[in-house]
Short mmCIF file of C-alpha atoms in Angstrom, two decimals:
data_model
loop_
_atom_site.label_atom_id
_atom_site.label_comp_id
_atom_site.label_asym_id
_atom_site.label_seq_id
_atom_site.Cartn_x
_atom_site.Cartn_y
_atom_site.Cartn_z
CA MET J 1115 32.89 14.73 -18.51
CA SER J 1116 29.50 14.02 -16.92
CA VAL J 1117 26.18 12.03 -16.58
CA LEU J 1118 22.73 13.22 -17.90
CA CYS J 1119 20.28 12.56 -15.49
CA ALA J 1120 16.34 12.38 -16.23
CA ASP J 1121 13.54 11.91 -14.18
CA ILE J 1122 10.39 11.53 -15.43
CA GLY J 1123 7.83 13.23 -13.52
CA THR J 1124 3.91 13.42 -13.54
CA SER J 1125 3.88 16.61 -15.62
CA SER J 1126 7.20 17.33 -17.02
CA LEU J 1127 10.62 15.81 -17.74
CA LYS J 1128 13.90 17.24 -15.43
CA THR J 1129 17.13 16.43 -16.78
CA ALA J 1130 20.33 17.62 -15.40
CA LEU J 1131 24.30 17.18 -16.47
CA VAL J 1132 26.41 16.12 -13.36
CA ASN J 1133 29.82 15.88 -13.13
CA LEU J 1134 31.74 12.95 -11.32
CA GLN J 1135 31.82 14.88 -8.66
CA GLY J 1136 28.14 15.37 -7.89
CA GLN J 1137 27.67 18.77 -9.11
CA VAL J 1138 25.03 20.06 -11.46
CA LEU J 1139 26.60 21.70 -14.26
CA CYS J 1140 23.15 22.62 -15.85
CA GLN J 1141 19.44 21.42 -15.82
CA SER J 1142 16.57 21.85 -17.61
CA ARG J 1143 12.76 20.91 -18.04
CA VAL J 1144 9.98 19.94 -20.36
CA LEU J 1145 6.43 20.00 -19.52
CA PHE J 1146 4.45 16.66 -20.98
CA PRO J 1147 1.31 18.09 -22.53
CA LYS J 1148 -1.56 17.81 -19.89
CA PRO J 1149 -3.29 13.92 -20.26
CA GLU J 1150 -7.18 14.12 -20.81
CA PHE J 1151 -8.36 12.81 -17.80
CA ASN J 1152 -6.67 15.75 -15.80
CA GLN J 1153 -8.76 18.53 -17.37
CA GLU J 1154 -11.05 20.18 -15.16
CA GLY J 1155 -14.50 18.13 -14.04
CA LEU J 1156 -13.31 14.44 -14.59
CA CYS J 1157 -12.28 11.96 -12.22
CA ALA J 1158 -11.96 8.55 -11.44
CA SER J 1159 -15.91 8.13 -10.52
CA ASP J 1160 -16.79 9.18 -14.28
CA PHE J 1161 -15.25 6.25 -15.64
CA GLY J 1162 -17.40 2.95 -15.48
CA ASP J 1163 -15.86 -0.40 -16.98
CA ASN J 1164 -16.74 0.57 -20.82
CA PRO J 1165 -13.84 1.10 -22.44
CA CYS J 1166 -15.81 3.81 -25.00
CA CYS J 1167 -15.70 5.88 -21.72
CA LEU J 1168 -12.21 5.77 -20.92
CA PRO J 1169 -9.58 8.64 -21.44
CA GLN J 1170 -7.35 7.97 -23.99
CA LEU J 1171 -3.60 6.96 -22.72
CA PHE J 1172 -0.66 8.81 -22.65
CA SER J 1173 1.93 8.20 -25.13
CA GLY J 1174 5.41 6.98 -24.58
CA ASP J 1175 6.66 9.50 -27.41
CA HIS J 1176 6.05 12.81 -24.90
CA TRP J 1177 8.54 11.31 -22.82
CA PHE J 1178 11.02 10.48 -25.45
CA SER J 1179 10.88 14.05 -27.57
CA ALA J 1180 11.18 15.75 -24.01
CA LEU J 1181 14.19 13.81 -23.33
CA GLN J 1182 15.60 14.76 -26.78
CA GLU J 1183 14.73 18.12 -26.30
CA ALA J 1184 16.02 18.56 -22.99
CA THR J 1185 19.36 16.93 -24.48
CA GLN J 1186 19.83 19.69 -26.82
CA ARG J 1187 19.58 22.27 -24.52
CA LEU J 1188 21.93 21.26 -22.07
CA CYS J 1189 24.08 20.52 -24.53
CA HIS J 1190 24.03 23.49 -25.69
CA GLU J 1191 24.43 25.01 -22.80
CA LYS J 1192 27.48 22.98 -22.24
CA PRO J 1193 28.75 22.14 -25.58
CA GLU J 1194 32.48 21.00 -24.53
CA GLU J 1195 30.88 18.92 -21.81
CA PRO J 1196 31.08 15.50 -22.85
CA ILE J 1197 28.33 13.03 -21.84
CA GLU J 1198 29.28 9.48 -20.75
CA GLY J 1199 26.39 7.79 -19.36
CA ILE J 1200 22.43 8.45 -19.01
CA CYS J 1201 20.78 7.85 -15.56
CA ILE J 1202 16.93 7.59 -15.53
CA SER J 1203 14.58 7.81 -13.12
CA GLY J 1204 10.45 7.98 -12.72
CA ASN J 1205 7.64 7.91 -10.46
CA GLY J 1206 5.34 5.10 -10.53
CA PRO J 1207 3.77 2.34 -10.77
CA THR J 1208 3.45 3.88 -14.31
CA LEU J 1209 3.10 0.80 -17.09
CA ALA J 1210 3.78 1.25 -20.83
CA THR J 1211 3.42 -0.86 -23.58
CA THR J 1212 6.35 -1.18 -26.25
CA ALA J 1213 3.88 0.78 -28.64
CA GLY J 1214 4.67 3.17 -26.32
CA GLU J 1215 0.90 3.03 -24.66
CA VAL J 1216 1.18 4.40 -21.16
CA PHE J 1217 -0.92 3.64 -18.31
CA LEU J 1218 -0.19 6.84 -15.90
CA TRP J 1219 -0.19 5.60 -11.99
CA ASN J 1220 -2.58 8.11 -11.68
CA TYR J 1221 -4.36 7.11 -14.52
CA PRO J 1222 -8.42 7.00 -13.30
CA VAL J 1223 -9.91 3.71 -12.51
CA ALA J 1224 -13.64 3.37 -11.21
CA PRO J 1225 -13.73 2.60 -7.29
CA ALA J 1226 -15.66 -0.69 -8.25
CA ILE J 1227 -12.79 -2.10 -10.54
CA LEU J 1228 -10.05 -1.28 -7.77
CA GLU J 1229 -12.48 -3.03 -4.98
CA GLU J 1230 -12.79 -6.10 -7.12
CA ILE J 1231 -8.93 -5.95 -8.01
CA GLN J 1232 -7.99 -5.12 -3.95
CA THR J 1233 -10.55 -8.28 -3.32
CA GLU J 1234 -8.68 -10.56 -5.75
CA LEU J 1235 -5.53 -9.35 -4.07
CA ALA J 1236 -6.30 -10.22 -0.70
CA SER J 1237 -7.64 -13.43 -1.25
CA HIS J 1238 -4.42 -14.44 -2.38
CA GLY J 1239 -2.69 -12.66 0.18
CA LEU J 1240 -0.86 -10.25 -2.05
CA PHE J 1241 0.06 -6.73 -1.42
CA SER J 1242 1.54 -4.58 -4.11
CA ILE J 1243 2.22 -1.42 -5.88
CA PHE J 1244 2.27 -3.23 -9.15
CA LEU J 1245 0.09 -5.70 -9.28
CA PRO J 1246 -3.00 -3.56 -9.10
CA ARG J 1247 -2.03 -1.31 -11.78
CA LEU J 1248 -1.28 -4.50 -13.72
CA LEU J 1249 -4.38 -6.39 -13.33
CA ALA J 1250 -6.38 -2.76 -14.05
CA PHE J 1251 -4.04 -2.15 -17.42
CA LYS J 1252 -4.68 -5.52 -18.37
CA ARG J 1253 -8.64 -5.09 -17.63
CA LEU J 1254 -9.36 -2.00 -18.99
CA PHE J 1255 -7.23 -1.95 -22.14
CA PRO J 1256 -7.03 -5.98 -22.88
CA ILE J 1257 -6.25 -5.59 -26.88
CA GLU J 1258 -3.25 -2.94 -26.12
CA TRP J 1259 -2.18 -5.83 -23.28
CA ASN J 1260 -2.05 -8.52 -25.66
CA LYS J 1261 -0.51 -7.44 -28.34
CA THR J 1262 2.75 -6.06 -26.75
CA GLU J 1263 5.66 -7.65 -26.28
CA LYS J 1264 6.60 -6.50 -22.65
CA ILE J 1265 4.77 -4.28 -20.28
CA ILE J 1266 7.67 -2.10 -19.46
CA SER J 1267 7.48 0.80 -16.31
CA GLY J 1268 8.20 4.32 -16.81
CA PRO J 1269 11.57 4.80 -16.46
CA GLU J 1270 12.32 1.24 -18.51
CA TYR J 1271 10.34 2.65 -21.24
CA LEU J 1272 12.99 5.18 -22.14
CA ILE J 1273 16.17 2.60 -21.33
CA TRP J 1274 14.62 0.36 -23.98
CA ARG J 1275 14.00 3.11 -26.14
CA LEU J 1276 17.54 4.17 -25.96
CA THR J 1277 19.18 0.63 -26.04
CA GLY J 1278 16.79 -1.49 -27.07
CA SER J 1279 17.06 -3.53 -23.40
CA PHE J 1280 14.24 -4.42 -21.25
CA LEU J 1281 14.86 -4.68 -17.82
CA THR J 1282 12.78 -3.63 -14.17
CA ILE J 1283 14.98 -2.03 -11.74
CA LEU J 1284 14.24 -2.72 -8.36
CA PRO J 1285 15.52 -0.82 -5.89
CA GLU J 1286 16.75 -3.62 -3.58
CA LYS J 1287 15.41 -7.21 -2.59
CA ARG J 1288 13.26 -6.80 -0.10
CA PHE J 1289 11.45 -4.48 -2.44
CA ALA J 1290 10.08 -7.35 -4.69
CA PRO J 1291 6.65 -8.23 -2.56
CA ALA J 1292 6.06 -4.51 -3.56
CA TYR J 1293 6.38 -5.62 -7.17
CA TRP J 1294 5.74 -8.92 -8.62
CA SER J 1295 7.26 -12.52 -7.79
CA GLN J 1296 6.36 -15.65 -10.44
CA ASP J 1297 3.96 -17.18 -7.80
CA SER J 1298 1.83 -14.14 -7.46
CA LEU J 1299 1.98 -13.63 -11.41
CA GLU J 1300 0.73 -16.80 -11.73
CA LYS J 1301 -2.07 -16.54 -8.75
CA LEU J 1302 -3.73 -13.57 -10.77
CA GLY J 1303 -3.25 -14.67 -14.48
CA ILE J 1304 -0.33 -12.34 -15.31
CA GLU J 1305 1.89 -13.66 -17.97
CA ASP J 1306 5.57 -13.52 -16.52
CA SER J 1307 6.91 -13.24 -20.11
CA LYS J 1308 5.69 -9.76 -20.34
CA LEU J 1309 7.47 -8.70 -17.68
CA PRO J 1310 11.14 -7.63 -17.81
CA ASP J 1311 13.71 -9.70 -15.43
CA PHE J 1312 14.58 -7.45 -12.26
CA VAL J 1313 18.06 -5.89 -12.04
CA GLU J 1314 20.04 -3.56 -10.03
CA PRO J 1315 20.35 0.37 -9.60
CA ALA J 1316 23.09 1.05 -11.29
CA THR J 1317 23.11 -2.12 -13.63
CA SER J 1318 24.65 -0.60 -17.38
CA ALA J 1319 21.38 -1.50 -19.59
CA GLY J 1320 23.99 -1.44 -22.70
CA THR J 1321 25.05 1.32 -25.30
CA LEU J 1322 22.84 3.98 -27.23
CA LEU J 1323 21.18 1.90 -30.13
CA PRO J 1324 23.14 3.03 -33.49
CA GLU J 1325 20.35 5.07 -34.84
CA ILE J 1326 20.14 6.93 -31.30
CA ALA J 1327 23.69 7.60 -31.29
CA GLU J 1328 23.73 9.01 -34.95
CA GLY J 1329 20.57 11.22 -34.36
CA GLY J 1330 22.29 13.11 -31.66
#
């Protein structure tokens, strides 16, 4: 009996089968396609407020296909090891739409835009790692923002793809100011309905969707 643990990194997905005693039975790493904005010579200052100048958003499909490939590798290496659960983590603040458009934590934003966002946050006395990215995503990609049902962070995107459950993992209640509150969202004009409710780490998101379970 084991748990499939997956970590969404910037350049790759790392996975491992871990038994109930905490022993790593096997592990795998699958690289993601290199984002356009990481190509040599590109930097945040190259992009202004013109959407035509912006590099493409990352695709959440790369995360999902990497998870599938990594799982197949691990199951091939340990075919006798039943997987009883899946645990997913990842870096941030990375944001994704339900259409799979991903605004990575290191997506370049012009310094002038960042300065405007920080000024707005400071005017409300807000200090957060997520709110600046939410505002930048909303400003740079209004079409994607408006059409999505939810805005999800990295790990929660894969959890949603696997289970259909929307949630936001809050490490601890003390971390809430680093994320958001209903009051801060109202002050910044961010629709709270787009952000899934907070849950504690290790909260069960449910079971695999039938089409996922049947697909192996």
